[in-house]
């Protein structure tokens, strides 16, 4: 259980950096650890900047999405 929790926390930490969707998906596949509830929120983070151009603007959109997640 502790290992799974640590893995899920690492996915969330990685998602707070731009363009890490494939890295997280690969880690999920390799470890076999996925959480449907967390997937919803990871999708919100990845989608927050999907249609935005420019690295700085994308980071702003991602930061805004992070601020609006439930704590």
PDB file of C-alpha atoms in Angstrom:
ATOM      1  CA  UNK A   1       0.000   0.000   0.000  1.00  0.00           C
ATOM      2  CA  UNK A   2       2.776   2.454   0.883  1.00  0.00           C
ATOM      3  CA  UNK A   3       4.572   1.744  -2.391  1.00  0.00           C
ATOM      4  CA  UNK A   4       1.364   2.333  -4.366  1.00  0.00           C
ATOM      5  CA  UNK A   5       0.691   5.604  -2.552  1.00  0.00           C
ATOM      6  CA  UNK A   6       4.238   6.771  -3.224  1.00  0.00           C
ATOM      7  CA  UNK A   7       3.891   5.884  -6.904  1.00  0.00           C
ATOM      8  CA  UNK A   8       0.603   7.794  -7.219  1.00  0.00           C
ATOM      9  CA  UNK A   9       2.127  10.846  -5.517  1.00  0.00           C
ATOM     10  CA  UNK A  10       5.035  10.751  -7.955  1.00  0.00           C
ATOM     11  CA  UNK A  11       2.594  10.772 -10.888  1.00  0.00           C
ATOM     12  CA  UNK A  12       0.947  13.901  -9.523  1.00  0.00           C
ATOM     13  CA  UNK A  13       4.319  15.591  -8.934  1.00  0.00           C
ATOM     14  CA  UNK A  14       5.413  14.745 -12.483  1.00  0.00           C
ATOM     15  CA  UNK A  15       2.131  16.080 -13.906  1.00  0.00           C
ATOM     16  CA  UNK A  16       2.966  19.535 -12.547  1.00  0.00           C
ATOM     17  CA  UNK A  17       5.689  19.831 -15.194  1.00  0.00           C
ATOM     18  CA  UNK A  18       4.878  20.480 -18.852  1.00  0.00           C
ATOM     19  CA  UNK A  19       4.838  17.652 -21.384  1.00  0.00           C
ATOM     20  CA  UNK A  20       5.078  14.719 -18.979  1.00  0.00           C
ATOM     21  CA  UNK A  21       1.963  12.879 -20.117  1.00  0.00           C
ATOM     22  CA  UNK A  22       3.856  10.111 -21.934  1.00  0.00           C
ATOM     23  CA  UNK A  23       6.358   9.775 -19.079  1.00  0.00           C
ATOM     24  CA  UNK A  24       3.502   9.213 -16.630  1.00  0.00           C
ATOM     25  CA  UNK A  25       1.647   6.839 -18.957  1.00  0.00           C
ATOM     26  CA  UNK A  26       4.823   4.785 -19.437  1.00  0.00           C
ATOM     27  CA  UNK A  27       5.450   4.664 -15.672  1.00  0.00           C
ATOM     28  CA  UNK A  28       1.855   3.563 -15.078  1.00  0.00           C
ATOM     29  CA  UNK A  29       2.206   0.769 -17.613  1.00  0.00           C
ATOM     30  CA  UNK A  30       5.558  -0.400 -16.262  1.00  0.00           C
ATOM     31  CA  UNK A  31       4.507  -0.342 -12.601  1.00  0.00           C
ATOM     32  CA  UNK A  32       0.931  -1.491 -13.129  1.00  0.00           C
ATOM     33  CA  UNK A  33      -0.226   1.223 -10.712  1.00  0.00           C
ATOM     34  CA  UNK A  34      -3.154   3.289 -11.992  1.00  0.00           C
ATOM     35  CA  UNK A  35      -5.963   5.040 -10.173  1.00  0.00           C
ATOM     36  CA  UNK A  36      -9.187   5.963 -11.958  1.00  0.00           C
ATOM     37  CA  UNK A  37      -9.908   8.833  -9.565  1.00  0.00           C
ATOM     38  CA  UNK A  38      -6.453  10.318 -10.089  1.00  0.00           C
ATOM     39  CA  UNK A  39      -6.742   9.821 -13.863  1.00  0.00           C
ATOM     40  CA  UNK A  40      -9.614  12.315 -13.896  1.00  0.00           C
ATOM     41  CA  UNK A  41      -7.461  15.031 -12.351  1.00  0.00           C
ATOM     42  CA  UNK A  42      -4.364  14.185 -14.382  1.00  0.00           C
ATOM     43  CA  UNK A  43      -6.542  14.588 -17.467  1.00  0.00           C
ATOM     44  CA  UNK A  44      -7.591  18.036 -16.278  1.00  0.00           C
ATOM     45  CA  UNK A  45      -3.945  19.039 -15.844  1.00  0.00           C
ATOM     46  CA  UNK A  46      -2.862  17.697 -19.228  1.00  0.00           C
ATOM     47  CA  UNK A  47      -5.882  19.235 -20.932  1.00  0.00           C
ATOM     48  CA  UNK A  48      -5.346  22.633 -19.337  1.00  0.00           C
ATOM     49  CA  UNK A  49      -2.587  23.509 -21.803  1.00  0.00           C
ATOM     50  CA  UNK A  50      -3.253  21.125 -24.691  1.00  0.00           C
ATOM     51  CA  UNK A  51      -4.551  23.796 -27.084  1.00  0.00           C
ATOM     52  CA  UNK A  52      -2.231  26.566 -25.904  1.00  0.00           C
ATOM     53  CA  UNK A  53       0.860  27.721 -27.770  1.00  0.00           C
ATOM     54  CA  UNK A  54       4.066  28.947 -26.176  1.00  0.00           C
ATOM     55  CA  UNK A  55       5.896  27.375 -23.259  1.00  0.00           C
ATOM     56  CA  UNK A  56       5.319  30.261 -20.839  1.00  0.00           C
ATOM     57  CA  UNK A  57       1.595  30.436 -21.591  1.00  0.00           C
ATOM     58  CA  UNK A  58       1.295  26.653 -21.254  1.00  0.00           C
ATOM     59  CA  UNK A  59       2.992  26.798 -17.848  1.00  0.00           C
ATOM     60  CA  UNK A  60       0.618  29.581 -16.758  1.00  0.00           C
ATOM     61  CA  UNK A  61      -2.373  27.476 -17.795  1.00  0.00           C
ATOM     62  CA  UNK A  62      -0.995  24.431 -15.978  1.00  0.00           C
ATOM     63  CA  UNK A  63      -0.275  26.437 -12.818  1.00  0.00           C
ATOM     64  CA  UNK A  64      -3.808  27.820 -12.891  1.00  0.00           C
ATOM     65  CA  UNK A  65      -5.269  24.315 -13.247  1.00  0.00           C
ATOM     66  CA  UNK A  66      -3.169  23.111 -10.303  1.00  0.00           C
ATOM     67  CA  UNK A  67      -4.500  25.955  -8.147  1.00  0.00           C
ATOM     68  CA  UNK A  68      -8.086  24.943  -8.945  1.00  0.00           C
ATOM     69  CA  UNK A  69      -7.682  21.287  -7.970  1.00  0.00           C
ATOM     70  CA  UNK A  70      -9.365  20.208  -4.729  1.00  0.00           C
ATOM     71  CA  UNK A  71      -6.919  19.829  -1.875  1.00  0.00           C
TER      72      UNK A  71
END
